[in-house]
Amino acid sequence: REPDAGAGELLELTRKLKVATRGRALLIVNDRIDVANAAEVDGVQIPEDGLPTRAARGLVGRYNVIGRSVRDLAAAQSAINEGSDFALVGTIYKSTSHPDVKPAGIKLIEDITKDSSFPVLAIGGITADKVDPNGDPNPETWLARLEPSQTVYSWVMNNHWFTNYRAEQAIRPPVVNRK
């Protein structure tokens, strides 16, 4: 995500990231389907008010991953019904990147995943002390406590272990066999 970058600059950065992530993690471009296609990455993340998922699918192809940003249960249901492969849900907690957004809280994640196995990535103000009330920064400790059927993956993007831990265990949303 680099909202202030021009298309050429973003394409160059994306190509570098593609080399760095090859075989280790999916590379998903935020909102720029043109850049995603030019760089031949794994998928796109579409904002809640972006192109409809079906239109995006027509542009990126049936084998690429499409994520949809959502802020409420209705938007999550829409993402599921439109054929998104996963949802980026947030802001969950107060966040410095979106200081004016009212946090939705963990209940939103619970509501979305209650009757669904749809993959959800919780974002926004998520830190180790909020995920683990004991403040354990080790992801193996608190990820191990999740129920096996739970589909919530929390990214703590700015902690030192994010690159080392998550790159080795890339979240790979299920690829739907599309006709």
Tab-separated table of C-alpha atoms in Angstrom:
chain	number	residue	atom	x	y	z
A	1	ARG	CA	0.000	0.000	0.000
A	2	GLU	CA	1.593	3.193	-1.161
A	3	PRO	CA	-1.248	5.675	-1.828
A	4	ASP	CA	0.996	8.597	-2.811
A	5	ALA	CA	3.067	6.698	-5.392
A	6	GLY	CA	2.493	7.098	-9.109
A	7	ALA	CA	1.745	4.050	-11.241
A	8	GLY	CA	5.317	3.696	-12.538
A	9	GLU	CA	6.861	4.008	-9.090
A	10	LEU	CA	4.366	1.543	-7.638
A	11	LEU	CA	5.004	-0.928	-10.453
A	12	GLU	CA	8.756	-0.763	-9.841
A	13	LEU	CA	8.269	-1.307	-6.099
A	14	THR	CA	5.820	-4.144	-6.724
A	15	ARG	CA	8.266	-5.929	-9.011
A	16	LYS	CA	10.965	-5.697	-6.321
A	17	LEU	CA	8.549	-7.061	-3.730
A	18	LYS	CA	7.592	-9.890	-6.071
A	19	VAL	CA	11.216	-11.011	-6.199
A	20	ALA	CA	11.536	-10.729	-2.403
A	21	THR	CA	8.347	-12.684	-1.676
A	22	ARG	CA	8.582	-15.339	-4.419
A	23	GLY	CA	7.820	-18.736	-2.921
A	24	ARG	CA	7.422	-17.287	0.575
A	25	ALA	CA	4.190	-15.290	0.595
A	26	LEU	CA	1.378	-14.098	-1.604
A	27	LEU	CA	1.869	-10.601	-2.995
A	28	ILE	CA	-1.349	-8.620	-3.074
A	29	VAL	CA	-1.555	-5.063	-4.398
A	30	ASN	CA	-3.909	-2.599	-2.749
A	31	ASP	CA	-6.556	-1.149	-5.092
A	32	ARG	CA	-4.379	-0.886	-8.217
A	33	ILE	CA	-5.561	-3.645	-10.543
A	34	ASP	CA	-3.514	-2.137	-13.364
A	35	VAL	CA	-0.305	-2.463	-11.336
A	36	ALA	CA	-1.272	-5.936	-10.099
A	37	ASN	CA	-1.779	-7.117	-13.683
A	38	ALA	CA	1.383	-5.473	-15.014
A	39	ALA	CA	3.492	-7.003	-12.224
A	40	GLU	CA	1.657	-10.353	-12.463
A	41	VAL	CA	1.176	-10.624	-8.702
A	42	ASP	CA	-1.041	-13.037	-6.775
A	43	GLY	CA	-3.994	-10.740	-6.243
A	44	VAL	CA	-5.552	-7.437	-5.285
A	45	GLN	CA	-7.106	-5.886	-2.213
A	46	ILE	CA	-10.107	-3.762	-3.109
A	47	PRO	CA	-11.373	-0.950	-0.883
A	48	GLU	CA	-14.921	-1.176	0.408
A	49	ASP	CA	-15.976	1.537	-2.050
A	50	GLY	CA	-13.850	0.165	-4.925
A	51	LEU	CA	-14.817	-1.850	-7.969
A	52	PRO	CA	-17.358	-4.612	-7.383
A	53	THR	CA	-15.659	-7.961	-6.848
A	54	ARG	CA	-17.168	-9.480	-9.994
A	55	ALA	CA	-15.790	-6.617	-12.110
A	56	ALA	CA	-12.366	-7.003	-10.482
A	57	ARG	CA	-12.462	-10.753	-11.125
A	58	GLY	CA	-12.995	-10.048	-14.816
A	59	LEU	CA	-9.866	-7.872	-14.829
A	60	VAL	CA	-7.486	-10.013	-12.738
A	61	GLY	CA	-8.642	-13.473	-13.803
A	62	ARG	CA	-10.144	-16.369	-11.991
A	63	TYR	CA	-6.934	-17.649	-10.411
A	64	ASN	CA	-5.891	-14.449	-8.637
A	65	VAL	CA	-6.866	-13.753	-5.051
A	66	ILE	CA	-9.276	-10.898	-4.387
A	67	GLY	CA	-9.623	-9.383	-0.953
A	68	ARG	CA	-12.229	-6.837	0.041
A	69	SER	CA	-11.860	-4.233	2.776
A	70	VAL	CA	-14.914	-4.144	5.025
A	71	ARG	CA	-15.958	-2.145	8.070
A	72	ASP	CA	-19.205	-3.830	9.063
A	73	LEU	CA	-21.155	-7.089	8.912
A	74	ALA	CA	-23.246	-6.066	5.880
A	75	ALA	CA	-20.124	-5.282	3.842
A	76	ALA	CA	-18.590	-8.610	4.888
A	77	GLN	CA	-21.728	-10.467	3.730
A	78	SER	CA	-21.549	-8.600	0.448
A	79	ALA	CA	-17.875	-9.557	0.020
A	80	ILE	CA	-18.765	-13.214	0.615
A	81	ASN	CA	-21.728	-13.125	-1.766
A	82	GLU	CA	-19.754	-11.370	-4.519
A	83	GLY	CA	-17.017	-14.015	-4.486
A	84	SER	CA	-14.179	-12.326	-2.624
A	85	ASP	CA	-11.540	-14.760	-1.393
A	86	PHE	CA	-11.062	-13.013	1.956
A	87	ALA	CA	-11.897	-9.798	3.789
A	88	LEU	CA	-9.641	-7.270	5.462
A	89	VAL	CA	-11.709	-6.148	8.464
A	90	GLY	CA	-11.036	-3.051	10.495
A	91	THR	CA	-10.310	-0.799	12.107
A	92	ILE	CA	-10.588	-3.138	15.111
A	93	TYR	CA	-8.822	-0.984	17.732
A	94	LYS	CA	-7.854	2.679	17.789
A	95	SER	CA	-5.177	3.131	15.167
A	96	THR	CA	-2.573	5.787	14.451
A	97	SER	CA	-3.006	5.228	10.717
A	98	HIS	CA	-6.756	5.986	10.907
A	99	PRO	CA	-7.133	8.184	14.012
A	100	ASP	CA	-10.574	9.504	13.047
A	101	VAL	CA	-12.146	6.077	12.493
A	102	LYS	CA	-14.257	4.682	15.317
A	103	PRO	CA	-12.871	1.221	16.190
A	104	ALA	CA	-15.270	-1.640	15.470
A	105	GLY	CA	-13.870	-3.896	18.185
A	106	ILE	CA	-13.345	-7.632	18.199
A	107	LYS	CA	-17.109	-8.253	18.218
A	108	LEU	CA	-17.178	-7.446	14.504
A	109	ILE	CA	-14.741	-10.288	13.852
A	110	GLU	CA	-16.832	-12.607	16.024
A	111	ASP	CA	-20.016	-11.625	14.148
A	112	ILE	CA	-18.473	-12.161	10.704
A	113	THR	CA	-16.918	-15.523	11.539
A	114	LYS	CA	-19.752	-16.884	13.713
A	115	ASP	CA	-21.513	-18.817	10.960
A	116	SER	CA	-18.855	-18.770	8.268
A	117	SER	CA	-15.438	-20.160	7.418
A	118	PHE	CA	-14.749	-17.124	5.216
A	119	PRO	CA	-11.136	-15.985	5.791
A	120	VAL	CA	-10.862	-12.700	7.648
A	121	LEU	CA	-7.767	-10.597	8.299
A	122	ALA	CA	-8.255	-8.292	11.267
A	123	ILE	CA	-6.408	-4.965	11.017
A	124	GLY	CA	-6.181	-1.668	12.803
A	125	GLY	CA	-4.460	-1.056	16.118
A	126	ILE	CA	-3.740	-4.737	16.693
A	127	THR	CA	-0.773	-5.155	19.008
A	128	ALA	CA	0.482	-8.122	21.014
A	129	ASP	CA	-0.885	-6.702	24.271
A	130	LYS	CA	-4.392	-6.520	22.759
A	131	VAL	CA	-4.237	-9.986	21.235
A	132	ASP	CA	-2.772	-11.503	24.382
A	133	PRO	CA	-3.863	-9.799	27.615
A	134	ASN	CA	-0.652	-11.033	29.233
A	135	GLY	CA	1.327	-9.001	26.692
A	136	ASP	CA	3.124	-12.010	25.230
A	137	PRO	CA	4.683	-10.752	21.972
A	138	ASN	CA	5.381	-14.280	20.726
A	139	PRO	CA	2.835	-15.113	17.995
A	140	GLU	CA	3.253	-18.859	18.448
A	141	THR	CA	1.884	-18.514	21.969
A	142	TRP	CA	-1.340	-16.716	21.152
A	143	LEU	CA	-1.948	-18.167	17.689
A	144	ALA	CA	-1.874	-21.623	19.275
A	145	ARG	CA	-4.872	-20.605	21.436
A	146	LEU	CA	-7.153	-20.045	18.458
A	147	GLU	CA	-9.761	-22.671	17.796
A	148	PRO	CA	-8.846	-24.875	14.806
A	149	SER	CA	-11.979	-23.743	12.956
A	150	GLN	CA	-11.332	-20.067	13.598
A	151	THR	CA	-10.561	-18.095	10.438
A	152	VAL	CA	-9.255	-14.914	11.994
A	153	TYR	CA	-5.630	-14.050	11.333
A	154	SER	CA	-4.215	-10.983	13.011
A	155	TRP	CA	-1.329	-9.129	11.469
A	156	VAL	CA	0.902	-7.047	13.664
A	157	MET	CA	2.743	-5.479	10.761
A	158	ASN	CA	5.202	-3.262	12.564
A	159	ASN	CA	6.576	-5.688	15.113
A	160	HIS	CA	10.004	-7.149	14.474
A	161	TRP	CA	8.696	-10.707	14.175
A	162	PHE	CA	6.153	-9.971	11.441
A	163	THR	CA	8.565	-10.434	8.546
A	164	ASN	CA	10.363	-13.402	10.078
A	165	TYR	CA	7.265	-15.223	11.300
A	166	ARG	CA	4.534	-14.448	8.801
A	167	ALA	CA	6.694	-14.633	5.679
A	168	GLU	CA	7.496	-18.212	6.610
A	169	GLN	CA	3.850	-19.029	7.190
A	170	ALA	CA	2.112	-16.998	4.511
A	171	ILE	CA	-1.623	-16.753	4.858
A	172	ARG	CA	-2.976	-18.392	1.763
A	173	PRO	CA	-6.704	-17.879	1.363
A	174	PRO	CA	-8.409	-20.814	-0.279
A	175	VAL	CA	-8.419	-20.651	-4.057
A	176	VAL	CA	-11.919	-21.257	-5.273
A	177	ASN	CA	-12.215	-23.482	-8.324
A	178	ARG	CA	-13.995	-21.137	-10.694
A	179	LYS	CA	-15.571	-22.309	-13.962
